PDB file of C-alpha atoms and ligand atoms in Angstrom:
ATOM      1  CA  MET A 244       0.000   0.000   0.000  1.00 53.00           C
ATOM      2  CA  SER A 245       1.239   3.524  -0.800  1.00 52.00           C
ATOM      3  CA  VAL A 246       2.052   6.052   1.906  1.00 61.00           C
ATOM      4  CA  GLU A 247      -0.695   8.349   0.567  1.00 86.00           C
ATOM      5  CA  THR A 248      -4.159   8.358   2.083  1.00 94.00           C
ATOM      6  CA  PRO A 249      -5.548   4.927   1.208  1.00 97.00           C
ATOM      7  CA  LYS A 250      -8.444   4.496  -1.204  1.00 98.00           C
ATOM      8  CA  PRO A 251     -11.102   1.771  -0.954  1.00 98.00           C
ATOM      9  CA  LYS A 252      -9.598   0.020  -3.992  1.00 98.00           C
ATOM     10  CA  ASP A 253      -6.280  -0.334  -2.155  1.00 98.00           C
ATOM     11  CA  TYR A 254      -7.932  -2.966   0.061  1.00 98.00           C
ATOM     12  CA  LYS A 255      -9.069  -5.154  -2.866  1.00 98.00           C
ATOM     13  CA  SER A 256      -7.203  -8.430  -3.151  1.00 98.00           C
ATOM     14  CA  ASP A 257      -6.449 -10.085  -6.474  1.00 97.00           C
ATOM     15  CA  LEU A 258      -9.172 -12.623  -5.836  1.00 97.00           C
ATOM     16  CA  LYS A 259     -12.491 -11.689  -7.489  1.00 96.00           C
ATOM     17  CA  PRO A 260     -15.661 -12.398  -5.488  1.00 97.00           C
ATOM     18  CA  ILE A 261     -17.535 -15.423  -6.780  1.00 95.00           C
ATOM     19  CA  TRP A 262     -20.863 -14.419  -5.222  1.00 98.00           C
ATOM     20  CA  CYS A 263     -23.937 -14.526  -7.488  1.00 98.00           C
ATOM     21  CA  PRO A 264     -24.526 -11.254  -9.367  1.00 98.00           C
ATOM     22  CA  GLY A 265     -26.636  -8.975  -7.156  1.00 98.00           C
ATOM     23  CA  CYS A 266     -25.801 -10.752  -3.879  1.00 98.00           C
ATOM     24  CA  GLY A 267     -26.053  -8.364  -0.944  1.00 98.00           C
ATOM     25  CA  ASP A 268     -22.599  -9.383   0.222  1.00 98.00           C
ATOM     26  CA  PHE A 269     -21.116  -7.182  -2.539  1.00 98.00           C
ATOM     27  CA  GLY A 270     -22.608  -4.135  -0.795  1.00 98.00           C
ATOM     28  CA  VAL A 271     -21.158  -5.232   2.539  1.00 98.00           C
ATOM     29  CA  LEU A 272     -17.726  -5.772   0.958  1.00 98.00           C
ATOM     30  CA  ALA A 273     -17.840  -2.347  -0.727  1.00 98.00           C
ATOM     31  CA  SER A 274     -18.761  -0.762   2.623  1.00 98.00           C
ATOM     32  CA  LEU A 275     -15.894  -2.575   4.313  1.00 98.00           C
ATOM     33  CA  TYR A 276     -13.360  -1.317   1.710  1.00 98.00           C
ATOM     34  CA  ARG A 277     -14.619   2.238   2.226  1.00 98.00           C
ATOM     35  CA  ALA A 278     -14.574   1.955   6.006  1.00 98.00           C
ATOM     36  CA  PHE A 279     -11.010   0.602   5.973  1.00 98.00           C
ATOM     37  CA  ALA A 280      -9.922   3.506   3.759  1.00 98.00           C
ATOM     38  CA  GLU A 281     -11.662   6.007   6.033  1.00 98.00           C
ATOM     39  CA  LEU A 282      -9.959   4.446   9.054  1.00 98.00           C
ATOM     40  CA  GLU A 283      -6.663   4.291   7.128  1.00 98.00           C
ATOM     41  CA  LEU A 284      -6.147   0.764   8.411  1.00 98.00           C
ATOM     42  CA  ASP A 285      -2.755  -0.787   7.862  1.00 98.00           C
ATOM     43  CA  PRO A 286      -3.430  -4.112   6.052  1.00 98.00           C
ATOM     44  CA  ALA A 287      -0.431  -5.624   7.832  1.00 98.00           C
ATOM     45  CA  LYS A 288      -2.122  -4.942  11.164  1.00 98.00           C
ATOM     46  CA  THR A 289      -5.652  -5.939  10.207  1.00 98.00           C
ATOM     47  CA  VAL A 290      -7.166  -9.431  10.378  1.00 98.00           C
ATOM     48  CA  ILE A 291     -10.544 -10.577   9.067  1.00 99.00           C
ATOM     49  CA  VAL A 292     -11.742 -13.900  10.464  1.00 99.00           C
ATOM     50  CA  SER A 293     -14.715 -15.780   9.018  1.00 98.00           C
ATOM     51  CA  GLY A 294     -16.677 -18.989   9.452  1.00 98.00           C
ATOM     52  CA  ILE A 295     -18.218 -20.967   6.591  1.00 98.00           C
ATOM     53  CA  GLY A 296     -20.901 -19.835   4.135  1.00 98.00           C
ATOM     54  CA  CYS A 297     -21.164 -17.598   1.069  1.00 98.00           C
ATOM     55  CA  SER A 298     -20.599 -14.525   3.258  1.00 98.00           C
ATOM     56  CA  SER A 299     -17.654 -16.158   4.994  1.00 98.00           C
ATOM     57  CA  ARG A 300     -15.687 -16.071   1.741  1.00 98.00           C
ATOM     58  CA  LEU A 301     -15.198 -12.356   2.342  1.00 98.00           C
ATOM     59  CA  PRO A 302     -11.659 -12.363   3.876  1.00 98.00           C
ATOM     60  CA  GLY A 303     -10.267 -13.695   0.577  1.00 98.00           C
ATOM     61  CA  PHE A 304     -11.398 -10.538  -1.209  1.00 98.00           C
ATOM     62  CA  VAL A 305      -9.636  -8.107   1.132  1.00 98.00           C
ATOM     63  CA  LYS A 306      -5.925  -7.293   1.106  1.00 97.00           C
ATOM     64  CA  THR A 307      -5.399  -7.800   4.846  1.00 98.00           C
ATOM     65  CA  TYR A 308      -4.629 -10.912   6.822  1.00 98.00           C
ATOM     66  CA  GLY A 309      -7.529 -13.349   6.693  1.00 98.00           C
ATOM     67  CA  PHE A 310      -8.549 -16.561   8.401  1.00 98.00           C
ATOM     68  CA  HIS A 311     -11.345 -18.722   6.923  1.00 98.00           C
ATOM     69  CA  THR A 312     -12.041 -20.904   9.948  1.00 98.00           C
ATOM     70  CA  LEU A 313     -14.664 -23.581  10.643  1.00 98.00           C
ATOM     71  CA  HIS A 314     -18.436 -23.245  10.495  1.00 98.00           C
ATOM     72  CA  GLY A 315     -19.574 -21.139  13.463  1.00 98.00           C
ATOM     73  CA  ARG A 316     -16.099 -20.462  14.780  1.00 98.00           C
ATOM     74  CA  PRO A 317     -15.049 -16.941  13.713  1.00 98.00           C
ATOM     75  CA  LEU A 318     -15.616 -15.464  17.183  1.00 98.00           C
ATOM     76  CA  PRO A 319     -13.330 -17.718  19.254  1.00 98.00           C
ATOM     77  CA  VAL A 320     -10.587 -17.419  16.659  1.00 98.00           C
ATOM     78  CA  ALA A 321     -10.999 -13.630  16.430  1.00 98.00           C
ATOM     79  CA  MET A 322     -10.935 -13.353  20.230  1.00 98.00           C
ATOM     80  CA  GLY A 323      -7.762 -15.420  20.358  1.00 98.00           C
ATOM     81  CA  VAL A 324      -6.085 -13.258  17.710  1.00 98.00           C
ATOM     82  CA  LYS A 325      -6.937 -10.060  19.585  1.00 97.00           C
ATOM     83  CA  LEU A 326      -5.838 -11.383  22.974  1.00 95.00           C
ATOM     84  CA  ALA A 327      -2.576 -12.682  21.530  1.00 95.00           C
ATOM     85  CA  ASN A 328      -1.808  -9.433  19.721  1.00 96.00           C
ATOM     86  CA  PRO A 329      -3.844  -6.449  20.968  1.00 96.00           C
ATOM     87  CA  GLU A 330      -2.140  -4.203  18.379  1.00 97.00           C
ATOM     88  CA  LEU A 331      -4.210  -5.760  15.593  1.00 98.00           C
ATOM     89  CA  THR A 332      -7.571  -4.566  14.320  1.00 98.00           C
ATOM     90  CA  VAL A 333      -9.698  -7.712  14.295  1.00 98.00           C
ATOM     91  CA  ILE A 334     -12.965  -8.132  12.417  1.00 98.00           C
ATOM     92  CA  ALA A 335     -15.046 -11.315  12.496  1.00 99.00           C
ATOM     93  CA  VAL A 336     -17.513 -11.861   9.638  1.00 99.00           C
ATOM     94  CA  GLY A 337     -20.048 -14.506   8.650  1.00 98.00           C
ATOM     95  CA  GLY A 338     -23.656 -15.335   7.958  1.00 98.00           C
ATOM     96  CA  ASP A 339     -26.713 -15.578  10.183  1.00 98.00           C
ATOM     97  CA  GLY A 340     -26.521 -19.378  10.018  1.00 98.00           C
ATOM     98  CA  ASP A 341     -22.856 -19.390  10.934  1.00 98.00           C
ATOM     99  CA  GLY A 342     -23.320 -16.942  13.783  1.00 98.00           C
ATOM    100  CA  PHE A 343     -26.734 -17.795  15.206  1.00 98.00           C
ATOM    101  CA  ALA A 344     -27.086 -21.543  14.579  1.00 98.00           C
ATOM    102  CA  ILE A 345     -23.905 -23.581  15.043  1.00 98.00           C
ATOM    103  CA  GLY A 346     -21.885 -20.618  16.334  1.00 98.00           C
ATOM    104  CA  ILE A 347     -24.350 -19.010  18.712  1.00 98.00           C
ATOM    105  CA  GLY A 348     -22.710 -20.354  21.866  1.00 98.00           C
ATOM    106  CA  HIS A 349     -19.724 -18.082  21.291  1.00 98.00           C
ATOM    107  CA  PHE A 350     -21.692 -14.861  21.019  1.00 98.00           C
ATOM    108  CA  PRO A 351     -22.636 -14.290  24.692  1.00 98.00           C
ATOM    109  CA  HIS A 352     -19.054 -14.874  25.793  1.00 98.00           C
ATOM    110  CA  ALA A 353     -17.560 -12.565  23.176  1.00 98.00           C
ATOM    111  CA  ALA A 354     -20.086  -9.920  24.214  1.00 98.00           C
ATOM    112  CA  ARG A 355     -19.706 -10.184  27.985  1.00 98.00           C
ATOM    113  CA  ARG A 356     -15.905 -10.349  27.767  1.00 98.00           C
ATOM    114  CA  ASN A 357     -15.944  -7.151  25.746  1.00 98.00           C
ATOM    115  CA  ILE A 358     -12.862  -8.057  23.754  1.00 98.00           C
ATOM    116  CA  ASP A 359     -12.166  -5.267  21.280  1.00 98.00           C
ATOM    117  CA  ILE A 360     -13.278  -6.907  18.040  1.00 98.00           C
ATOM    118  CA  THR A 361     -15.986  -6.090  15.494  1.00 99.00           C
ATOM    119  CA  TYR A 362     -18.463  -8.776  14.461  1.00 99.00           C
ATOM    120  CA  LEU A 363     -20.186  -8.139  11.140  1.00 99.00           C
ATOM    121  CA  VAL A 364     -22.981 -10.561  10.284  1.00 99.00           C
ATOM    122  CA  MET A 365     -24.322 -10.668   6.724  1.00 98.00           C
ATOM    123  CA  ASP A 366     -27.914 -11.511   7.518  1.00 98.00           C
ATOM    124  CA  ASN A 367     -29.945 -12.921   4.618  1.00 98.00           C
ATOM    125  CA  GLU A 368     -32.279 -14.899   6.887  1.00 98.00           C
ATOM    126  CA  ILE A 369     -31.326 -18.203   5.243  1.00 98.00           C
ATOM    127  CA  TYR A 370     -28.413 -20.561   4.599  1.00 98.00           C
ATOM    128  CA  GLY A 371     -27.171 -19.368   1.192  1.00 98.00           C
ATOM    129  CA  LEU A 372     -24.221 -21.665   0.517  1.00 98.00           C
ATOM    130  CA  THR A 373     -26.202 -24.846   1.126  1.00 98.00           C
ATOM    131  CA  LYS A 374     -29.074 -23.665  -1.090  1.00 97.00           C
ATOM    132  CA  GLY A 375     -31.619 -21.798   0.961  1.00 97.00           C
ATOM    133  CA  GLN A 376     -32.572 -23.755   4.070  1.00 97.00           C
ATOM    134  CA  VAL A 377     -34.077 -21.798   6.980  1.00 98.00           C
ATOM    135  CA  SER A 378     -31.695 -20.252   9.494  1.00 98.00           C
ATOM    136  CA  PRO A 379     -32.311 -19.031  13.047  1.00 98.00           C
ATOM    137  CA  THR A 380     -33.237 -15.594  11.665  1.00 98.00           C
ATOM    138  CA  SER A 381     -35.784 -16.883   9.095  1.00 98.00           C
ATOM    139  CA  ALA A 382     -39.302 -15.564   9.570  1.00 97.00           C
ATOM    140  CA  VAL A 383     -42.142 -17.805  10.773  1.00 98.00           C
ATOM    141  CA  ASP A 384     -43.929 -19.428   7.799  1.00 98.00           C
ATOM    142  CA  HIS A 385     -40.943 -18.920   5.485  1.00 97.00           C
ATOM    143  CA  LYS A 386     -40.997 -21.693   2.875  1.00 97.00           C
ATOM    144  CA  ALA A 387     -37.621 -23.270   2.118  1.00 95.00           C
ATOM    145  CA  PRO A 388     -36.296 -26.696   1.059  1.00 90.00           C
ATOM    146  CA  THR A 389     -36.275 -27.781   4.709  1.00 90.00           C
ATOM    147  CA  THR A 390     -39.674 -26.227   5.479  1.00 96.00           C
ATOM    148  CA  PRO A 391     -41.955 -26.827   2.471  1.00 96.00           C
ATOM    149  CA  TRP A 392     -45.024 -26.045   4.624  1.00 97.00           C
ATOM    150  CA  GLY A 393     -43.411 -23.001   6.177  1.00 98.00           C
ATOM    151  CA  ASN A 394     -41.031 -22.345   9.065  1.00 98.00           C
ATOM    152  CA  LEU A 395     -42.542 -23.325  12.420  1.00 97.00           C
ATOM    153  CA  GLU A 396     -39.815 -21.726  14.563  1.00 97.00           C
ATOM    154  CA  THR A 397     -39.669 -18.218  15.995  1.00 97.00           C
ATOM    155  CA  PRO A 398     -36.619 -16.318  14.722  1.00 98.00           C
ATOM    156  CA  ILE A 399     -33.918 -14.943  16.988  1.00 98.00           C
ATOM    157  CA  ASN A 400     -34.095 -11.186  17.396  1.00 98.00           C
ATOM    158  CA  THR A 401     -30.377 -10.616  16.900  1.00 98.00           C
ATOM    159  CA  LEU A 402     -30.328  -7.021  18.144  1.00 98.00           C
ATOM    160  CA  ALA A 403     -32.251  -7.803  21.348  1.00 98.00           C
ATOM    161  CA  PHE A 404     -30.045 -10.866  21.847  1.00 98.00           C
ATOM    162  CA  ALA A 405     -26.908  -8.746  21.485  1.00 98.00           C
ATOM    163  CA  VAL A 406     -28.163  -6.160  23.986  1.00 98.00           C
ATOM    164  CA  ALA A 407     -29.154  -8.943  26.423  1.00 98.00           C
ATOM    165  CA  CYS A 408     -25.685 -10.502  26.108  1.00 98.00           C
ATOM    166  CA  SER A 409     -24.067  -7.169  27.091  1.00 98.00           C
ATOM    167  CA  ALA A 410     -22.567  -6.329  23.706  1.00 98.00           C
ATOM    168  CA  SER A 411     -21.203  -2.816  24.169  1.00 98.00           C
ATOM    169  CA  PHE A 412     -21.964  -1.666  20.585  1.00 98.00           C
ATOM    170  CA  VAL A 413     -25.027  -2.901  18.688  1.00 98.00           C
ATOM    171  CA  ALA A 414     -26.082  -1.633  15.278  1.00 98.00           C
ATOM    172  CA  ARG A 415     -27.966  -2.590  12.144  1.00 98.00           C
ATOM    173  CA  GLY A 416     -27.034  -1.693   8.595  1.00 98.00           C
ATOM    174  CA  ALA A 417     -27.963  -2.870   5.114  1.00 98.00           C
ATOM    175  CA  SER A 418     -25.994  -3.916   2.064  1.00 98.00           C
ATOM    176  CA  PHE A 419     -28.192  -1.676  -0.101  1.00 98.00           C
ATOM    177  CA  ASN A 420     -27.327   1.402   1.965  1.00 98.00           C
ATOM    178  CA  THR A 421     -23.542   1.352   1.700  1.00 98.00           C
ATOM    179  CA  LYS A 422     -22.974   4.944   2.864  1.00 98.00           C
ATOM    180  CA  ALA A 423     -24.663   4.298   6.213  1.00 98.00           C
ATOM    181  CA  LEU A 424     -23.155   0.802   6.541  1.00 98.00           C
ATOM    182  CA  THR A 425     -19.676   2.244   5.949  1.00 98.00           C
ATOM    183  CA  GLU A 426     -20.199   4.679   8.818  1.00 98.00           C
ATOM    184  CA  LEU A 427     -21.460   1.913  11.106  1.00 98.00           C
ATOM    185  CA  ILE A 428     -18.376  -0.198  10.353  1.00 99.00           C
ATOM    186  CA  VAL A 429     -16.137   2.820  11.055  1.00 98.00           C
ATOM    187  CA  GLN A 430     -17.917   3.389  14.372  1.00 98.00           C
ATOM    188  CA  GLY A 431     -17.834  -0.312  15.225  1.00 98.00           C
ATOM    189  CA  VAL A 432     -14.088  -0.603  14.593  1.00 98.00           C
ATOM    190  CA  GLU A 433     -13.392   2.612  16.511  1.00 98.00           C
ATOM    191  CA  HIS A 434     -15.508   1.480  19.452  1.00 98.00           C
ATOM    192  CA  PRO A 435     -13.277   0.034  22.191  1.00 98.00           C
ATOM    193  CA  GLY A 436     -15.024  -3.250  22.952  1.00 98.00           C
ATOM    194  CA  PHE A 437     -17.174  -5.905  21.300  1.00 98.00           C
ATOM    195  CA  SER A 438     -19.124  -4.353  18.415  1.00 98.00           C
ATOM    196  CA  PHE A 439     -21.917  -6.226  16.715  1.00 99.00           C
ATOM    197  CA  ILE A 440     -23.301  -5.077  13.370  1.00 98.00           C
ATOM    198  CA  ASP A 441     -26.185  -6.969  11.821  1.00 98.00           C
ATOM    199  CA  ALA A 442     -26.027  -6.122   8.104  1.00 98.00           C
ATOM    200  CA  LEU A 443     -29.141  -7.027   6.135  1.00 98.00           C
ATOM    201  CA  SER A 444     -27.676  -8.663   3.045  1.00 98.00           C
ATOM    202  CA  PRO A 445     -30.258 -10.322   0.772  1.00 98.00           C
ATOM    203  CA  CYS A 446     -29.571 -13.591  -1.006  1.00 98.00           C
ATOM    204  CA  VAL A 447     -30.980 -12.799  -4.434  1.00 98.00           C
ATOM    205  CA  VAL A 448     -31.047 -16.468  -5.470  1.00 98.00           C
ATOM    206  CA  PHE A 449     -32.692 -18.361  -2.610  1.00 97.00           C
ATOM    207  CA  HIS A 450     -34.599 -15.655  -0.710  1.00 97.00           C
ATOM    208  CA  ASN A 451     -34.706 -12.405  -2.616  1.00 97.00           C
ATOM    209  CA  THR A 452     -35.863  -9.827  -0.086  1.00 97.00           C
ATOM    210  CA  GLN A 453     -34.052  -6.925  -1.736  1.00 96.00           C
ATOM    211  CA  ASP A 454     -37.110  -4.865  -2.750  1.00 97.00           C
ATOM    212  CA  GLU A 455     -39.134  -5.833   0.320  1.00 97.00           C
ATOM    213  CA  TRP A 456     -36.371  -4.819   2.732  1.00 97.00           C
ATOM    214  CA  LYS A 457     -35.616  -1.599   0.845  1.00 97.00           C
ATOM    215  CA  ASN A 458     -39.235  -0.608   1.468  1.00 96.00           C
ATOM    216  CA  LEU A 459     -39.207  -1.672   5.111  1.00 95.00           C
ATOM    217  CA  VAL A 460     -36.053   0.013   6.380  1.00 96.00           C
ATOM    218  CA  THR A 461     -36.200   3.231   8.354  1.00 96.00           C
ATOM    219  CA  ASP A 462     -33.522   5.121  10.252  1.00 97.00           C
ATOM    220  CA  VAL A 463     -33.195   4.861  14.020  1.00 97.00           C
ATOM    221  CA  ALA A 464     -35.063   7.915  15.344  1.00 96.00           C
ATOM    222  CA  PRO A 465     -32.739  10.876  16.039  1.00 96.00           C
ATOM    223  CA  ASP A 466     -34.008  11.115  19.644  1.00 97.00           C
ATOM    224  CA  HIS A 467     -33.128   7.450  20.388  1.00 98.00           C
ATOM    225  CA  ASP A 468     -30.717   7.434  23.338  1.00 98.00           C
ATOM    226  CA  VAL A 469     -27.994   4.920  22.388  1.00 98.00           C
ATOM    227  CA  ALA A 470     -26.665   4.926  25.958  1.00 98.00           C
ATOM    228  CA  ASP A 471     -29.993   3.780  27.414  1.00 98.00           C
ATOM    229  CA  ARG A 472     -30.140  -0.030  27.529  1.00 98.00           C
ATOM    230  CA  THR A 473     -33.897  -0.110  28.150  1.00 98.00           C
ATOM    231  CA  GLN A 474     -34.503   2.075  25.101  1.00 97.00           C
ATOM    232  CA  ALA A 475     -32.198  -0.199  23.116  1.00 98.00           C
ATOM    233  CA  PHE A 476     -34.289  -3.221  24.124  1.00 97.00           C
ATOM    234  CA  ASP A 477     -37.497  -1.379  23.281  1.00 97.00           C
ATOM    235  CA  LEU A 478     -36.185  -0.486  19.843  1.00 97.00           C
ATOM    236  CA  ALA A 479     -34.890  -4.006  19.171  1.00 97.00           C
ATOM    237  CA  LEU A 480     -38.058  -5.717  20.421  1.00 95.00           C
ATOM    238  CA  ARG A 481     -40.280  -3.449  18.344  1.00 92.00           C
ATOM    239  CA  GLY A 482     -38.902  -5.371  15.348  1.00 84.00           C
ATOM    240  CA  GLY A 483     -38.951  -3.770  11.930  1.00 83.00           C
ATOM    241  CA  PHE A 484     -35.777  -2.716  10.257  1.00 92.00           C
ATOM    242  CA  SER A 485     -34.368   0.370  11.935  1.00 94.00           C
ATOM    243  CA  LEU A 486     -30.926   1.149  10.580  1.00 97.00           C
ATOM    244  CA  GLY A 487     -28.332   2.796  12.803  1.00 98.00           C
ATOM    245  CA  VAL A 488     -26.758   2.434  16.235  1.00 98.00           C
ATOM    246  CA  VAL A 489     -29.084   0.771  18.746  1.00 98.00           C
ATOM    247  CA  TYR A 490     -26.794   0.679  21.784  1.00 98.00           C
ATOM    248  CA  ARG A 491     -23.360   1.922  22.798  1.00 98.00           C
ATOM    249  CA  GLU A 492     -21.623   1.665  26.142  1.00 98.00           C
ATOM    250  CA  ARG A 493     -18.015   2.380  27.113  1.00 98.00           C
ATOM    251  CA  ARG A 494     -16.804  -0.127  29.655  1.00 98.00           C
ATOM    252  CA  PRO A 495     -13.331  -1.628  30.084  1.00 98.00           C
ATOM    253  CA  THR A 496     -12.328  -4.177  27.470  1.00 98.00           C
ATOM    254  CA  LEU A 497     -10.878  -7.509  28.538  1.00 96.00           C
ATOM    255  CA  ASN A 498      -7.440  -6.346  27.359  1.00 93.00           C
ATOM    256  CA  GLU A 499      -7.729  -3.265  29.555  1.00 95.00           C
ATOM    257  CA  ARG A 500      -8.755  -5.371  32.540  1.00 94.00           C
ATOM    258  CA  TYR A 501      -5.820  -7.730  31.939  1.00 91.00           C
ATOM    259  CA  ALA A 502      -3.435  -4.789  31.737  1.00 90.00           C
ATOM    260  CA  GLN A 503      -4.811  -3.529  35.073  1.00 90.00           C
ATOM    261  CA  LEU A 504      -4.433  -6.965  36.641  1.00 90.00           C
ATOM    262  CA  LEU A 505      -0.871  -7.342  35.366  1.00 87.00           C
ATOM    263  CA  GLY A 506      -0.024  -3.903  36.733  1.00 84.00           C
ATOM    264  CA  ALA A 507      -1.398  -4.874  40.155  1.00 83.00           C
ATOM    265  CA  ALA A 508       0.314  -8.282  40.053  1.00 83.00           C
ATOM    266  CA  LYS A 509       3.716  -6.657  39.476  1.00 82.00           C
ATOM    267  CA  THR A 510       3.574  -4.920  42.848  1.00 82.00           C
ATOM    268  CA  SER A 511       1.842  -7.706  44.749  1.00 81.00           C
ATOM    269  CA  ASP A 512       3.744  -9.890  47.209  1.00 83.00           C
ATOM    270  CA  VAL A 513       2.798 -13.453  46.246  1.00 81.00           C
ATOM    271  CA  ASP A 514       4.542 -15.019  49.268  1.00 85.00           C
ATOM    272  CA  ALA A 515       2.607 -12.782  51.653  1.00 82.00           C
ATOM    273  CA  MET A 516      -0.639 -13.712  49.870  1.00 81.00           C
ATOM    274  CA  LEU A 517       0.133 -17.431  50.167  1.00 83.00           C
ATOM    275  CA  ASP A 518       1.027 -17.044  53.861  1.00 85.00           C
ATOM    276  CA  ALA A 519      -2.222 -15.202  54.501  1.00 83.00           C
ATOM    277  CA  PHE A 520      -4.171 -17.872  52.631  1.00 84.00           C
ATOM    278  CA  THR A 521      -2.603 -20.824  54.455  1.00 84.00           C
ATOM    279  CA  ALA A 522      -3.014 -19.090  57.823  1.00 83.00           C
ATOM    280  CA  ARG A 523      -6.693 -18.431  57.078  1.00 77.00           C
ATOM    281  CA  GLU A 524      -7.482 -21.925  55.848  1.00 71.00           C
ATOM    282  CA  GLY A 525      -5.321 -23.711  58.384  1.00 67.00           C
ATOM    283  CA  VAL A 526      -3.893 -25.946  55.680  1.00 57.00           C
ATOM    284  CA  ALA A 527      -0.284 -26.805  55.106  1.00 54.00           C
ATOM    285  CA  MET A 528       1.137 -25.920  51.715  1.00 54.00           C
ATOM    286  CA  GLY A 529       1.276 -29.023  49.560  1.00 57.00           C
ATOM    287  CA  GLY A 530      -2.220 -30.245  50.346  1.00 56.00           C
ATOM    288  CA  PRO A 531      -4.957 -30.325  52.943  1.00 54.00           C
ATOM    289  CA  ALA A 532      -4.151 -31.750  56.370  1.00 55.00           C
ATOM    290  CA  ALA A 533      -5.123 -35.407  56.779  1.00 55.00           C
ATOM    291  CA  SER A 534      -8.186 -35.853  58.965  1.00 52.00           C
TER     292      SER A 534
HETATM  293  C1  TPP B 668     -19.912 -28.402  10.869  1.00 63.24           C
HETATM  294  C2  TPP B 668     -20.619 -28.016   9.619  1.00 63.24           C
HETATM  295  N1  TPP B 668     -21.963 -28.170   9.567  1.00 63.24           N
HETATM  296  C3  TPP B 668     -22.628 -27.793   8.444  1.00 63.24           C
HETATM  297  C4  TPP B 668     -21.945 -27.297   7.367  1.00 63.24           C
HETATM  298  C5  TPP B 668     -22.714 -26.949   6.119  1.00 63.24           C
HETATM  299  N2  TPP B 668     -22.863 -25.515   5.962  1.00 63.24           N
HETATM  300  C6  TPP B 668     -21.961 -24.791   5.274  1.00 63.24           C
HETATM  301  S1  TPP B 668     -22.356 -23.176   5.207  1.00 63.24           S
HETATM  302  C7  TPP B 668     -23.777 -23.447   6.081  1.00 63.24           C
HETATM  303  C8  TPP B 668     -24.737 -22.340   6.395  1.00 63.24           C
HETATM  304  C9  TPP B 668     -24.464 -21.089   5.659  1.00 63.24           C
HETATM  305  O1  TPP B 668     -25.397 -20.108   5.985  1.00 63.24           O
HETATM  306  P1  TPP B 668     -24.971 -18.719   6.539  1.00 63.24           P
HETATM  307  O2  TPP B 668     -24.008 -18.841   7.637  1.00 63.24           O
HETATM  308  O3  TPP B 668     -26.211 -17.961   6.850  1.00 63.24           O
HETATM  309  O4  TPP B 668     -24.154 -18.053   5.349  1.00 63.24           O
HETATM  310  P2  TPP B 668     -24.590 -17.645   3.862  1.00 63.24           P
HETATM  311  O5  TPP B 668     -24.156 -18.791   3.004  1.00 63.24           O
HETATM  312  O6  TPP B 668     -26.063 -17.427   3.844  1.00 63.24           O
HETATM  313  O7  TPP B 668     -23.811 -16.417   3.623  1.00 63.24           O
HETATM  314  C10 TPP B 668     -23.916 -24.778   6.429  1.00 63.24           C
HETATM  315  C11 TPP B 668     -25.041 -25.334   7.188  1.00 63.24           C
HETATM  316  C12 TPP B 668     -20.543 -27.154   7.484  1.00 63.24           C
HETATM  317  N3  TPP B 668     -19.809 -26.643   6.488  1.00 63.24           N
HETATM  318  N4  TPP B 668     -19.916 -27.506   8.614  1.00 63.24           N
HETATM  319  S1  SF4 B 669     -26.367 -18.117  -3.004  1.00 63.24           S
HETATM  320 FE1  SF4 B 669     -27.247 -16.238  -2.156  1.00 63.24          FE
HETATM  321  S2  SF4 B 669     -25.884 -15.667  -0.473  1.00 63.24           S
HETATM  322 FE2  SF4 B 669     -24.783 -17.130  -1.770  1.00 63.24          FE
HETATM  323  S3  SF4 B 669     -23.619 -15.853  -3.225  1.00 63.24           S
HETATM  324 FE3  SF4 B 669     -25.558 -16.399  -4.195  1.00 63.24          FE
HETATM  325  S4  SF4 B 669     -26.928 -14.674  -3.727  1.00 63.24           S
HETATM  326 FE4  SF4 B 669     -25.212 -14.569  -2.304  1.00 63.24          FE
END
């Protein structure tokens, strides 16, 4: 990359996306290039980690480090990368199936730990790569190869789930509104802590919601208080497709807490602590006293 101010095209890799023409993921990728340029990210210090799915191919199309992991596993890998090297900007990406079916167990822990990574989900409300089966975000009654009579299961409200799990930045964007999505990605990356962005990203082949969603989206109301968790829940539970930041909270990241702990440990007297412990418990070092 040149030393001049980077341009979105500077982040394009030599690999051309193989997504179907019109796939929403193109809009998400374009927004990501623009956000990276706006943030002037150094590709050598940026890592994109994905799971498995059409959307999870994304790291290959960006000229940064990339890690195409296992289905549902971008979050633990991204957390590990960030903890091992806090200097890196780490972005996890994937689909709604990857993140909220097989991978959902990782979300609450990533959120409550508040590790400084950004998680961008390309939400098309189906499994695209495996040809359109329902996912945990598919609407009730949605007809798909696995649900020919309609989906019987209630979808996960991803925004409410994220707020409930203590994610410190929660937002929704859309692939067909790249200007706003770019800004959300910039804000998510700049936010110190776990940022979750649910990006509506229609699959034009197996569940083409492009026109429907374009008509449904609205902006988060200007008087919405992003620091108020109850308001964030209200907004998320109201459903619909409000685009913008739903919740934002500054609290220490796990890296910051570790740094604090290490600082305290440096001046702590471990021998004195052990003496105090053994005196209190009345046990000899090396194991409990035999009864
Ligand atoms: C352990 C495992 N189970 C199932 C699969 C099959 N599989 C691959 S991608 C995928 C779902 C993809 O859907 P999503 O994450 O929403 O991404 P999209 O393709 O829609 O972008 C599934 C079930 C797999 N690769 N690995
Ligand atoms: S199958 Fe759907 S999600 Fe996958 S590349 Fe094609 S349009 Fe995109």
